[in-house]
Every structure is written in C-alpha cells, then in structure tokens.
Coordinates of C-alpha atoms in Angstrom, one line a residue:
X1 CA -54.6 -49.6 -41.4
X2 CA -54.2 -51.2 -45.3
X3 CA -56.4 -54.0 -46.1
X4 CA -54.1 -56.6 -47.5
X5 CA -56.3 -57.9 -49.9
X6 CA -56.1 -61.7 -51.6
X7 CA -54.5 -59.9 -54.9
X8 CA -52.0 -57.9 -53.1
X9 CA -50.8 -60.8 -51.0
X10 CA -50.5 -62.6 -54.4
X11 CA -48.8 -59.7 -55.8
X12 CA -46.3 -60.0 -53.0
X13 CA -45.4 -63.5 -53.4
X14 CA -44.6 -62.9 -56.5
X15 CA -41.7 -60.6 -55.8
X16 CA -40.4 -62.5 -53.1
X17 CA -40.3 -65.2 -55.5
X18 CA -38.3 -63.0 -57.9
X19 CA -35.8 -61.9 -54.9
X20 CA -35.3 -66.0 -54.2
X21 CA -33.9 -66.3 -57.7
X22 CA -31.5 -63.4 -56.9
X23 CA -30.4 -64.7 -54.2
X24 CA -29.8 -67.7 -55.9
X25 CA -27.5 -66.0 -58.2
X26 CA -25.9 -64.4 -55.3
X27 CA -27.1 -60.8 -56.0
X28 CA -27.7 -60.4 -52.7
X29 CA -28.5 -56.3 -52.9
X30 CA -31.8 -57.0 -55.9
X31 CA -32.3 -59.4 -53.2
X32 CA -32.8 -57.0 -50.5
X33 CA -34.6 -54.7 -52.4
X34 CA -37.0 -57.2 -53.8
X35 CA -37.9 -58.9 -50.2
X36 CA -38.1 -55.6 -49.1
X37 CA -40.7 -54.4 -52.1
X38 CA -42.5 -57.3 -50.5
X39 CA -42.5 -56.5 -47.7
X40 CA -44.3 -53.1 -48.2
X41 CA -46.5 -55.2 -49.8
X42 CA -47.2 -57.7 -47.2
X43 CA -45.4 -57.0 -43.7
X44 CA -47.3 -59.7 -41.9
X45 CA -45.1 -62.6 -43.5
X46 CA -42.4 -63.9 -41.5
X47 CA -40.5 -65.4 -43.7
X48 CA -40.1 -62.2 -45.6
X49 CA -37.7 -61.0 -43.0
X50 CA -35.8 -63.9 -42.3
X51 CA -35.3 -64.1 -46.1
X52 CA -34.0 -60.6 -46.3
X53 CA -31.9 -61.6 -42.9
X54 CA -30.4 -64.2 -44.5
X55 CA -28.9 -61.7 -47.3
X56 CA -27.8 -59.4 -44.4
X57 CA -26.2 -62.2 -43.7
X58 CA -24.2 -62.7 -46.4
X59 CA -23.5 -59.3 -46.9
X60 CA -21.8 -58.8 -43.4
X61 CA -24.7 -56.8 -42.1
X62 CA -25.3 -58.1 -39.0
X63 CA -27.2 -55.6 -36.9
X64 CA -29.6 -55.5 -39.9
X65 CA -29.4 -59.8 -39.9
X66 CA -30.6 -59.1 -36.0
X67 CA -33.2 -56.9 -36.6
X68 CA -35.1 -58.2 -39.6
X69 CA -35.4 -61.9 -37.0
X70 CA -36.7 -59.4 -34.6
X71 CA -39.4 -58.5 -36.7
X72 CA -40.0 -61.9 -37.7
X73 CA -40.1 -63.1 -34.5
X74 CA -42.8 -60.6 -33.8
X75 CA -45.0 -62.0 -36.2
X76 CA -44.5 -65.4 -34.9
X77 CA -42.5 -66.2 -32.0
X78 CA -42.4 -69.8 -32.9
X79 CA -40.8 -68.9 -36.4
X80 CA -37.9 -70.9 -35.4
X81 CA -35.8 -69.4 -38.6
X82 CA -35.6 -66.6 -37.0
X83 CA -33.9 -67.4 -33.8
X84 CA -31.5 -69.6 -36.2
X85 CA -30.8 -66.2 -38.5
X86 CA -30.2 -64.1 -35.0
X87 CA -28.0 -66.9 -33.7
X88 CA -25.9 -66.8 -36.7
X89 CA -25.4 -63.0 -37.0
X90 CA -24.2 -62.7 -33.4
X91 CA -22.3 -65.4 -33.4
X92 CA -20.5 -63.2 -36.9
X93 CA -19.9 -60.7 -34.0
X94 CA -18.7 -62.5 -31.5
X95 CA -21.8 -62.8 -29.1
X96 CA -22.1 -65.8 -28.3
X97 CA -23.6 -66.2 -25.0
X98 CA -26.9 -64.5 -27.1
X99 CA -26.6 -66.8 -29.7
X100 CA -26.4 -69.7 -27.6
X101 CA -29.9 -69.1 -26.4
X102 CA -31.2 -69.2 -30.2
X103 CA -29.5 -71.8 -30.6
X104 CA -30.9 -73.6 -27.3
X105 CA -34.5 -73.4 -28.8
X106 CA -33.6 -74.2 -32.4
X107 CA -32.5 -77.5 -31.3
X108 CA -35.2 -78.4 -29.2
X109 CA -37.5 -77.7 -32.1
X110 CA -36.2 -79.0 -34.6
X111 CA -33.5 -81.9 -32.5
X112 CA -32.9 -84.0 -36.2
X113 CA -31.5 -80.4 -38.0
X114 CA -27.6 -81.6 -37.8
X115 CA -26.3 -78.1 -38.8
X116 CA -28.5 -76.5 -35.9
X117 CA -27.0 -79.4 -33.7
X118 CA -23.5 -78.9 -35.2
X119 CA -23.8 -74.7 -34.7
X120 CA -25.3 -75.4 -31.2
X121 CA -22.4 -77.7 -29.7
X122 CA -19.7 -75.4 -31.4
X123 CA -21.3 -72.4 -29.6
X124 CA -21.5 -74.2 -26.5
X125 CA -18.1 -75.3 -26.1
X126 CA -16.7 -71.3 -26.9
X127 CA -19.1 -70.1 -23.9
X128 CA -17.7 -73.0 -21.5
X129 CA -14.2 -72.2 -23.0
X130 CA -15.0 -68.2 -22.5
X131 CA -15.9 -68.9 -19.2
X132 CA -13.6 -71.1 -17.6
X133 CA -11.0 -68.4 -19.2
X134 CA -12.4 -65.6 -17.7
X135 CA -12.4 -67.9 -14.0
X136 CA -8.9 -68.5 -14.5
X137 CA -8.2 -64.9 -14.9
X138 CA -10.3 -64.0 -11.8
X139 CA -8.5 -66.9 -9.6
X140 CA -5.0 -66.2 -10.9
X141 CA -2.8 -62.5 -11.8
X142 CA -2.7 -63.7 -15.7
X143 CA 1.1 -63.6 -16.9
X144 CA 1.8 -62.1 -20.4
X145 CA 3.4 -64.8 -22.9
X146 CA 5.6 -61.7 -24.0
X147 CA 6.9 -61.4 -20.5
X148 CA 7.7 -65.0 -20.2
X149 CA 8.6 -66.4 -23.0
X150 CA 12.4 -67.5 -23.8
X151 CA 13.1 -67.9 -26.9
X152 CA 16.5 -68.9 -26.6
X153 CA 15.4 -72.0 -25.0
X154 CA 13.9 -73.2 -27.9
X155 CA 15.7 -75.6 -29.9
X156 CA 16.1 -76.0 -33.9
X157 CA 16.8 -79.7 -35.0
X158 CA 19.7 -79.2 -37.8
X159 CA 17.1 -81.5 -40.5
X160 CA 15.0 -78.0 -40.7
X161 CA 15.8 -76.3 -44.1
X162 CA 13.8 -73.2 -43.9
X163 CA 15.1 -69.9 -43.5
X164 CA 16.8 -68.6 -40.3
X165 CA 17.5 -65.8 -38.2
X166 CA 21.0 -65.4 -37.1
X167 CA 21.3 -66.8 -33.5
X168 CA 24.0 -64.4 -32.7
X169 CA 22.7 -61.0 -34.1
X170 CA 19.2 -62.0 -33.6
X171 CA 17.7 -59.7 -36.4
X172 CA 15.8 -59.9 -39.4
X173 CA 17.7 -59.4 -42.4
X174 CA 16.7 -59.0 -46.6
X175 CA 17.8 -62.5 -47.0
X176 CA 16.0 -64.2 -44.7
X177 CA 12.4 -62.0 -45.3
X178 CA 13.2 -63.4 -48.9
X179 CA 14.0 -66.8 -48.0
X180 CA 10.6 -66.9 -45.9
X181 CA 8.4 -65.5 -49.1
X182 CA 9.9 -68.1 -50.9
X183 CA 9.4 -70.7 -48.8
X184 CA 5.5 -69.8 -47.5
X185 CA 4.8 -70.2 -51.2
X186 CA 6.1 -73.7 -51.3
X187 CA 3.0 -73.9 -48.6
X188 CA 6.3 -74.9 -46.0
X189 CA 5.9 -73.9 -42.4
X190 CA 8.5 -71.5 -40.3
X191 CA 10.0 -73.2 -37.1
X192 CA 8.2 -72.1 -34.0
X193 CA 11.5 -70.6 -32.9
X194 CA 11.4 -68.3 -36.0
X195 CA 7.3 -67.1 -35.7
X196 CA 7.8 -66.4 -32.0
X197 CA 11.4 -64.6 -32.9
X198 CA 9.0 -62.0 -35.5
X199 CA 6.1 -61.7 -33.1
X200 CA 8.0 -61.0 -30.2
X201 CA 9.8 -58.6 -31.9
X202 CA 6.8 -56.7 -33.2
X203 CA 4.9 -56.7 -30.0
X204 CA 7.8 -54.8 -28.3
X205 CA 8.3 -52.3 -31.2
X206 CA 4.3 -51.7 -31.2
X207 CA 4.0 -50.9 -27.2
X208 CA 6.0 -48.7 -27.4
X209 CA 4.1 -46.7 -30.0
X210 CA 1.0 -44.2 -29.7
X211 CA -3.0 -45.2 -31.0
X212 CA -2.1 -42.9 -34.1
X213 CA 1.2 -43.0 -35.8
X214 CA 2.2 -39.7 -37.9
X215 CA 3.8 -41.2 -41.1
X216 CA 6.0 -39.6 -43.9
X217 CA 6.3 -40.4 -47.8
X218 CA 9.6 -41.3 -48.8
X219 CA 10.7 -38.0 -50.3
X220 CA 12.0 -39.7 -53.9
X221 CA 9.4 -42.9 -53.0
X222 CA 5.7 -43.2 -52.6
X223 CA 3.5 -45.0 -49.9
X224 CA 1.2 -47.8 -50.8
X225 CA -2.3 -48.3 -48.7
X226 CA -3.7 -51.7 -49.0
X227 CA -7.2 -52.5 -47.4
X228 CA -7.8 -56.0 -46.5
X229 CA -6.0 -59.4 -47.3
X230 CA -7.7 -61.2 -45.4
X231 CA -4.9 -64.7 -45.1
X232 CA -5.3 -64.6 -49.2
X233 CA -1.3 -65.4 -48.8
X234 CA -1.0 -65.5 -53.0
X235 CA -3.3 -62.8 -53.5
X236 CA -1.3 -60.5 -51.1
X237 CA 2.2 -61.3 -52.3
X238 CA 0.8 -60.6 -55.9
X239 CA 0.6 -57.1 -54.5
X240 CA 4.1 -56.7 -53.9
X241 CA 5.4 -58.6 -56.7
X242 CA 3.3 -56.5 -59.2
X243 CA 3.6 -52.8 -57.3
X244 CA 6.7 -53.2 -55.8
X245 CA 8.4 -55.0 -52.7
X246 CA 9.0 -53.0 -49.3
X247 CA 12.0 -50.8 -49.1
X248 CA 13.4 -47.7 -47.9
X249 CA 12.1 -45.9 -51.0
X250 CA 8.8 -47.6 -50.9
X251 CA 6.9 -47.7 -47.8
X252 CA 3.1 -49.7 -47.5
X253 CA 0.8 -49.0 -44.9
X254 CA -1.8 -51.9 -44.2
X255 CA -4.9 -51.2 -42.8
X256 CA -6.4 -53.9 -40.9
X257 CA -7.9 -57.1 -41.3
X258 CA -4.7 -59.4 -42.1
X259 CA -6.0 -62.5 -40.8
X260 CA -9.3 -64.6 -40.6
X261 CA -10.9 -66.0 -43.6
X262 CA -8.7 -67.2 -46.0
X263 CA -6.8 -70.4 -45.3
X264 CA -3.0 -68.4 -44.9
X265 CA -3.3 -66.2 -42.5
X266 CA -0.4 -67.1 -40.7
X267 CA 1.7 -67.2 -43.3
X268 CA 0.6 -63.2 -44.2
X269 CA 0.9 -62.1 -40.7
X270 CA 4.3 -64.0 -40.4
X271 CA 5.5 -62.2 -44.1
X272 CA 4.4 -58.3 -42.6
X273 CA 5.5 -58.9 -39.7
X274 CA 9.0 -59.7 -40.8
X275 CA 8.6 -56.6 -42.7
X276 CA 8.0 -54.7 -40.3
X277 CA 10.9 -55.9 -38.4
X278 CA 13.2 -54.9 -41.4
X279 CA 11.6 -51.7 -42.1
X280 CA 10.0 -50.3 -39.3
X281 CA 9.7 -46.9 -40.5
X282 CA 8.4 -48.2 -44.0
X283 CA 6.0 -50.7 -43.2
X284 CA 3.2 -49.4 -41.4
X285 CA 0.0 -51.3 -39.5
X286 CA -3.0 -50.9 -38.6
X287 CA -5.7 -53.2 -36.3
X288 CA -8.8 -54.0 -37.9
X289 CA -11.8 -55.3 -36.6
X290 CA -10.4 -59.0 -37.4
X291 CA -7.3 -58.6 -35.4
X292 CA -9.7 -59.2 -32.1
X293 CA -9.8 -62.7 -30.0
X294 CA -14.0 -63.1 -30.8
X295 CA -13.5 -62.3 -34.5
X296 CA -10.3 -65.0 -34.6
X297 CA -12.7 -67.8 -33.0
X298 CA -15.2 -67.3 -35.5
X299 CA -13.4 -67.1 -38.7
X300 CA -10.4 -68.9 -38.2
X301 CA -7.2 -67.6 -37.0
X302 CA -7.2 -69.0 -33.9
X303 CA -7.8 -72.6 -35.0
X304 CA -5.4 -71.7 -37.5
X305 CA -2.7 -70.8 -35.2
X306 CA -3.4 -73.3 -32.9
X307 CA -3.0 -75.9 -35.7
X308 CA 0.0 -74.9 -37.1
X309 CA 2.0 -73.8 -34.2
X310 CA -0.2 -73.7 -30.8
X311 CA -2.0 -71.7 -28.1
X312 CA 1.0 -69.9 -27.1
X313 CA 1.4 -69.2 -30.0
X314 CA -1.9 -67.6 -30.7
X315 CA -2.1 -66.0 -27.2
X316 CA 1.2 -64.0 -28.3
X317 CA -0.4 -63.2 -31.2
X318 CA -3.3 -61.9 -29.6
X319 CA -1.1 -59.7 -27.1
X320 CA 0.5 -58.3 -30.6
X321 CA -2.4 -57.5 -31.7
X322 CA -4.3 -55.4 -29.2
X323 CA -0.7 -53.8 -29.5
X324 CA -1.5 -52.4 -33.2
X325 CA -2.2 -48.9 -33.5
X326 CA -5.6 -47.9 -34.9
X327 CA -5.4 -44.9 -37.2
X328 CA -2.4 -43.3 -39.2
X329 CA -2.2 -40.1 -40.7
X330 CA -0.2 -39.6 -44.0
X331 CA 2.0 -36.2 -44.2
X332 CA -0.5 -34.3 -41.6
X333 CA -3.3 -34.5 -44.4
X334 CA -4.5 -38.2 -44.7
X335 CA -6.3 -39.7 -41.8
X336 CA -6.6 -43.9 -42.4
X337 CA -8.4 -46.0 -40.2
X338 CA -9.8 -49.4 -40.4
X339 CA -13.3 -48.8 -40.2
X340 CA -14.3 -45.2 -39.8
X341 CA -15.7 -42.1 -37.4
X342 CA -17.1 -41.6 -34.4
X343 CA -21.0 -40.9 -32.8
X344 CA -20.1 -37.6 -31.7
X345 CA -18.4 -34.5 -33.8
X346 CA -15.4 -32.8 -32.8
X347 CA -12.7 -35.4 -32.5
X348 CA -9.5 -34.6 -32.5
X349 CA -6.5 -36.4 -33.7
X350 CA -4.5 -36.2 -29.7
X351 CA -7.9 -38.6 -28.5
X352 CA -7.0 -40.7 -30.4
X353 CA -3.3 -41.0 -30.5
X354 CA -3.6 -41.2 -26.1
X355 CA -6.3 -44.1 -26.1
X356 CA -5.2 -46.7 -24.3
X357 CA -6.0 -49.4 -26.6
X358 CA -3.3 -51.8 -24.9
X359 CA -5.1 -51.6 -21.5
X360 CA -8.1 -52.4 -23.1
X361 CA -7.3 -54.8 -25.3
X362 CA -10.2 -55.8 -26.9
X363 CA -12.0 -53.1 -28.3
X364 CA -15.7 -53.8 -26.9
X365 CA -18.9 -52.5 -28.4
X366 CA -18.8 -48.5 -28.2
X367 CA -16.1 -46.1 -27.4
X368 CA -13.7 -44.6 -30.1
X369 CA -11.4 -47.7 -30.2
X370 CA -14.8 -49.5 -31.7
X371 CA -15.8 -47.2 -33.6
X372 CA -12.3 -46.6 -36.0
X373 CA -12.5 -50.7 -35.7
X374 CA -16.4 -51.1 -36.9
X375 CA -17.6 -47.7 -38.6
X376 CA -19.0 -47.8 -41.9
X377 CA -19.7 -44.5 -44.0
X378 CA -23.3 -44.1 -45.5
X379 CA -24.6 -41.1 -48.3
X380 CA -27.2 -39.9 -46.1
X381 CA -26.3 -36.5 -43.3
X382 CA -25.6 -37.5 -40.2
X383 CA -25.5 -40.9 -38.6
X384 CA -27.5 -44.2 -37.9
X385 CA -27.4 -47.3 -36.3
X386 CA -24.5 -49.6 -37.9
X387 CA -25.8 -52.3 -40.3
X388 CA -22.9 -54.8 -38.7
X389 CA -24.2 -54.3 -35.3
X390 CA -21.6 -52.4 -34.2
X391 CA -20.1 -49.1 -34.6
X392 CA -22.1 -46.3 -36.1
X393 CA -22.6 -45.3 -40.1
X394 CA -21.9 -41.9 -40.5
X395 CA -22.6 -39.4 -43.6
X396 CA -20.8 -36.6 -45.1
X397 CA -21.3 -33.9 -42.9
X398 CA -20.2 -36.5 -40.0
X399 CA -16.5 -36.5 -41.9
X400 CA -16.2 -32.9 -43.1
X401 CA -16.6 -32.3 -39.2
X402 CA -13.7 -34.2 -38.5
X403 CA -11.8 -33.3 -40.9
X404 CA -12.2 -29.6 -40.4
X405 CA -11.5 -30.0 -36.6
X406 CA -8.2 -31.6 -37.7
X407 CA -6.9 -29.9 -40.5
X408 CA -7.2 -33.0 -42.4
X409 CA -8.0 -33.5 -46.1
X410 CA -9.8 -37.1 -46.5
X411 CA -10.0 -39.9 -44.9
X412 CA -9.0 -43.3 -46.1
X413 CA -10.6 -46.8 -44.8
X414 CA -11.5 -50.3 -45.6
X415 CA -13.4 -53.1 -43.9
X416 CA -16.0 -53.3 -46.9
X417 CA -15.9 -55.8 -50.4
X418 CA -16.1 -53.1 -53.1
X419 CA -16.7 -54.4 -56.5
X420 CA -13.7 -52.6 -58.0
X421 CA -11.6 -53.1 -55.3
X422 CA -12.2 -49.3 -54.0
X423 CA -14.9 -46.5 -54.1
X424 CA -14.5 -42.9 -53.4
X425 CA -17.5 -41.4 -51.8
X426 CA -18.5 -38.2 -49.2
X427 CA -17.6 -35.3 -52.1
X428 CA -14.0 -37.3 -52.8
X429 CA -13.2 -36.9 -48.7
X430 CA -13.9 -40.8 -48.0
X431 CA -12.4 -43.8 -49.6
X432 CA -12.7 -47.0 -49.1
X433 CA -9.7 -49.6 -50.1
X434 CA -9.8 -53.2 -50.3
X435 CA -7.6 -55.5 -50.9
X436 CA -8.4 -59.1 -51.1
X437 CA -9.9 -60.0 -54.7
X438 CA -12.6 -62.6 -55.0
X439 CA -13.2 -62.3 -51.3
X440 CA -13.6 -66.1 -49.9
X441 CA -13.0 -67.2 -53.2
X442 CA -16.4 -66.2 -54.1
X443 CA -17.7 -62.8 -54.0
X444 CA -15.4 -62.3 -57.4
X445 CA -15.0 -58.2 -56.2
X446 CA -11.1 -57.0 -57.8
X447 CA -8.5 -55.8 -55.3
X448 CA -7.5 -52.2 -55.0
X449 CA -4.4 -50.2 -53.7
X450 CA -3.8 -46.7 -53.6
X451 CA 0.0 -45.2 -54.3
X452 CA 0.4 -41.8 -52.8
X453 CA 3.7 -39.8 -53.8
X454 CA 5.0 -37.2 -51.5
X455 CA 2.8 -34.4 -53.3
X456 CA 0.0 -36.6 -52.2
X457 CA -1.1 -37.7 -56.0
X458 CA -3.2 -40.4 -55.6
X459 CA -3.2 -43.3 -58.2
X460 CA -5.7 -46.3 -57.2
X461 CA -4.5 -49.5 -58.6
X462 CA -7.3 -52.0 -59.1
X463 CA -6.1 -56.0 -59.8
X464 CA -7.6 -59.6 -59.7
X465 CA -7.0 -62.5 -57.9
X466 CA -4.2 -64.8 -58.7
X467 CA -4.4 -69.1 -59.4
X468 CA -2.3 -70.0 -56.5
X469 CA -1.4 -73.8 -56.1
X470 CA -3.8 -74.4 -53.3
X471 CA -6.6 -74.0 -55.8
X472 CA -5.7 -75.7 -59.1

C-alpha cells in the first residue's frame, strides 16, 4: 500500500487545481485527465471524483458520471455531491425513480440548496406522473391516438394564413412543404390540423416498414447522411439550403436524434416529416436515442410539444416514433445506425431488419434495439462497459466482425459532438457524422454531412452554425 505522504498530497492539489481552471474554460477532456492525474496521486479525496463526475457530466458520459459518485461515495458516504452528481446523470438517462432517492437525501441535507429543491420536486412529479401512467395502462386496454384520431373533425378558422394541405386530395405537395419552410422561419406555428395531418401520415407509412430499410442512390443523384440536428431549426435548414433541397435526384437520410435540445424541435420534425411524406423513397429516417418518451422528458420535446400543440399531440408523436426504423443500409455496402454495435459478434443484418421495435416501443436498457440506439465505438479491441450508461463501446475488431458477417464495407453513425463535425476512425470502417454545429449553442463543434454518389465516393462536408433571428 503507497504512503501518501504530506508532499504528494500537496502535489495533488495542485493538479486538481490546474484541472478546475480547465474546466472553467470548458476543456472538459484536460479536465478529466488532470483530475484523474490526481487521482493517481491521491485516491482518498472525494471530491476528486465528483469533480471529474461533474465533466462526465458535461461530456454525456453518464455511466462514467455514475461511477466516479460511486467511488466518491465510498470514501465518504455522507459526501452529499456525490449523490447530487449520480442523481443528475440518471436523471440524463431517464432513471428517475434512482435519482429520486439521491435527490431525497440531498435535500434533507442540505433543505436551503434551491436547485437541489428545484431538481427534487421536478423528479418527483415525473415518477408520480410515470406511475399513475403506468396504473392507467394496467386498469384500462390503452387506445392508440393513431387509431382514434379524426382528423377531419378538426376545424380550420378561415383568419389562419399558414400553409395548407388540400382538404380534398389530402396530400402533401412541393408548394405547401415550401410554404411551411418559409413560414417555420418566420418562427409561425402550423395549425394542429396540419401537424397531426404529417404525423399521421408518417406513422402509417413507417409501420408498415421493416427495423432495417435497404436504400438506393439515385442513379444520376447522390444521397446525403446527416447526423444530429438536434431542434437547431436554422442550423438544419442551412443544410439544405447550402447542399441542396430534397428531391427525386437527391435523396438525405437522417440519422437520429431530430428533436430534444434545441428550442425548434417541432418545427424540424414537422419540416422532415413533410418530406418524407413528399418523398418517401428519398428522404430516409432513422430513431435515435432522443426519439424515446424518457429522453423527451428530460430535454425538452415533450414540454415542447405539449406547449405548442398538446399531449395528443405528443403521444402521437411518440407512437411515430417507436415507429422509426433503426438502421439503413446504403447500396448493400453501407450499414448506418444511430449509435453503433452490439455485445456479441456475429450479427446479421435479417436480426435486425425482423426486431420488433414497434411492439416494444421503447427501446429499454440492453438488447439489440439499445444497442444501435446507445453504442459508442472506442480504439481499444473488443468491448467495455458504455461511458453513457447504456449500450456497450466496442473496438475495431468488434466492427470488422460485423461487417465481414454481412458483406458490409463500413459503418456510418452519429450520437457523438465531434469537433469537426465528423471523424473517421476503426481503419476508415467507422464514422461518425454530426450534424448540429455549436451544439446547445455552446460546445462551438462545426456540423458535418457526408454526400455519397452511386459509386459510393464519399465527400464529407463540414459547415458552421448559422445567426438565426432567435439569437440576435
């Protein structure tokens, strides 16, 4: 056992001190690394760990948020930081009946901390909600909104001026997917009648649809993948108005993560939804780990649906959602998933295209759904626990497996910030896309695309984020 004498605990004060002024400057890896050197240093410090938590936390690495207060709270079970740290990593991921009890002891320690109070009486009321949702279920056969909704019924004063869909033909047309750009940039809302018209209409297209979708290039076009967007509604339609609009010769595939976030999510989801109604063999979507009910309480789709339109609302979106397949592959060559592979080798492509993802509906926290929701690659062989929490992180040998079982020649994700927007890693076989620049309006990462012509050349696009009117 090492002595930790008065000069080395000096010595690691020091560097901790050093990794405070990174964080400060938000370089939350030299952070990690530098309350980690200290920690090697010192491990019998506490506050070490819930230091380094807190830039898991920031980072999106919530298993690793979970398990450095687990070590604190080793040290010192009364470190009450700690239990604040691991209540607001699982709360990130959506376990909030866990949090809850952090939360309960943080606020009997420390009753006068109004964000602990603030965090405490927001979890609380989504566990009551959770629960008296899942008692309804269990007293009551729940009735899809899908099934029962009538749009017809629903009446359109004549003083609305935003765009409509024709009441006799009932389909989405050029026009009016123009005329509802233009107006979500004027920051104008759709008429309910409108929003449930494009959801409904994408939720029936999607059940119909496999977990994997086979897609083709346009043979004298080119397919654009974009990673995240994340409701950055300006950022997003910079995309198509600097690479090129949807069409017959140009088809995008999105890959997850639409919503949550930024402050338009509806308005995105609204815009590729449309899209997909007027190009349904052009416009192509994927679910990402965002497009789940926990993730939508945490970051704010559901509030955000609720506000501008209303439960329904967000309960059809939901149905929609679990409705989204969860992996595409490009000309028999390209897989593309949200997230990323699996805990076990040997995968093939017809497992995923039969699982029943709409029967499940959420994706939970293991099994193949989860893991091309969650996955994260990582440079080391094989694979270890994931640094979210959930899912797995897997290494190279993990995707030439897969790829080798399927005939496949890369893989293509997203679900990480990348500085540039996109990073190609594994020996070329992985990359990651992502496409929301200056994530949260703060990270100040650039945006990425990738267009792919039918020879499968690859040219990766990387842009900034735009001034959009809502932040002047």
């Amino acid at each position: 056992m090492t002595v930790i004498t008065e000069e080395l605990k000096a010595k690691a004060e020091e560097i901790k001190n050093e990794a405070n002024v990174c964080f400060k400057e938000k370089r939350f890896s030299a952070a990690i690394e530098k309350y980690t050197e200290a920690i090697e240093i010192n491990s019998n410090v506490a506050s070490y760990y819930t230091n380094r938590a807190f830039c898991h936390l920031k980072m999106e690495s919530y298993g690793y948020a979970i398990s450095d207060s687990n070590l604190a709270l080793k040290i010192d079970p009364n470190f009450t930081k700690a239990n604040y740290r691991r209540a607001s990593a699982n709360m990130a991921l959506g376990n909030f009946k866990e949090a809850l009890k952090d939360l309960k002891i943080v606020s009997k320690r420390a009753p006068n901390d109004k964000d602990a109070k603030s965090k405490y009486e927001e979890c609380a009321k989504i566990v009551r909600r959770i629960d008296f949702e899942k008692a309804i279920e269990n007293n009551e056969q729940k009735q899809s909104v899908a099934s029962k909704l009538d749009v017809d019924a629903i009446s359109v004063d004549p003083s609305y001026d935003g765009p409509r869909i024709n009441d006799e033909t009932k389909e989405v047309d050029l026009p009016f997917v123009k005329a509802l750009v233009h107006h979500f940039k004027g920051q104008k809302k759709i008429h309910k009648k409108y929003a449930f018209m494009i959801v409904l209409a994408v939720y029936k297209f999607m059940t119909d649809a496999p977990s994997l979708i086979d897609v083709k290039i346009p043979a004298d076009g080119k397919l654009t993948v974009c990673g995240d967007v994340h409701g950055q509604f300006y950022d997003f339609i910079n995309i198509f108005e600097t690479n090129g609009y949807p069409s017959e010769k140009h088809a995008y595939l999105f890959n997850g993560d639409f919503v949550d976030r930024g402050s338009f999510s509806v308005e995105v989801i609204l815009t590729l939804f449309a899209y997909k109604c007027l190009y349904p063999g052009h416009l192509f979507l994927a679910r990402g780990n965002h497009e789940t009910d926990n993730m939508n309480k945490v970051y704010g789709f559901e509030g955000e649906v609720k506000a501008k339109f209303s439960d329904m609302m967000f309960n059809l979106f939901s149905e929609t959602f679990n409705a989204l397949p969860l992996a595409h592959v490009i000309e028999n060559k390209i897989f593309v998933t949200h997230g990323g592979l699996f805990s076990r080798d040997n995968v093939t492509l017809d497992e995923i295209r039969k699982i029943d993802r709409i029967g499940q509906g959420q994706p939970g926290s293991d099994g193949l759904m989860c893991e091309l929701l969650w996955s994260d690659p990582q440079p080391e062989h094989g694979r270890s626990a994931s640094k979210r929490g959930v899912g797995i992180q897997f290494g190279p040998d993990v995707t030439k497996n897969f790829l080798e079982t399927n005939d496949l020649e890369m893989v293509i994700r997203s679900h990480e910030v990348k500085e540039d927007g996109y990073v190609i890693e594994h020996d070329g076989k992985c990359v990651t896309v992502f496409s929301a620049p200056n994530y949260c309006d703060t990270v100040g990462n650039k945006g990425a695309l990738i267009n792919i012509t039918p020879d499968l050349k690859k040219e990766y696009i990387t842009f900034s984020a735009v001034v959009s009117i809502s932040n002047v």
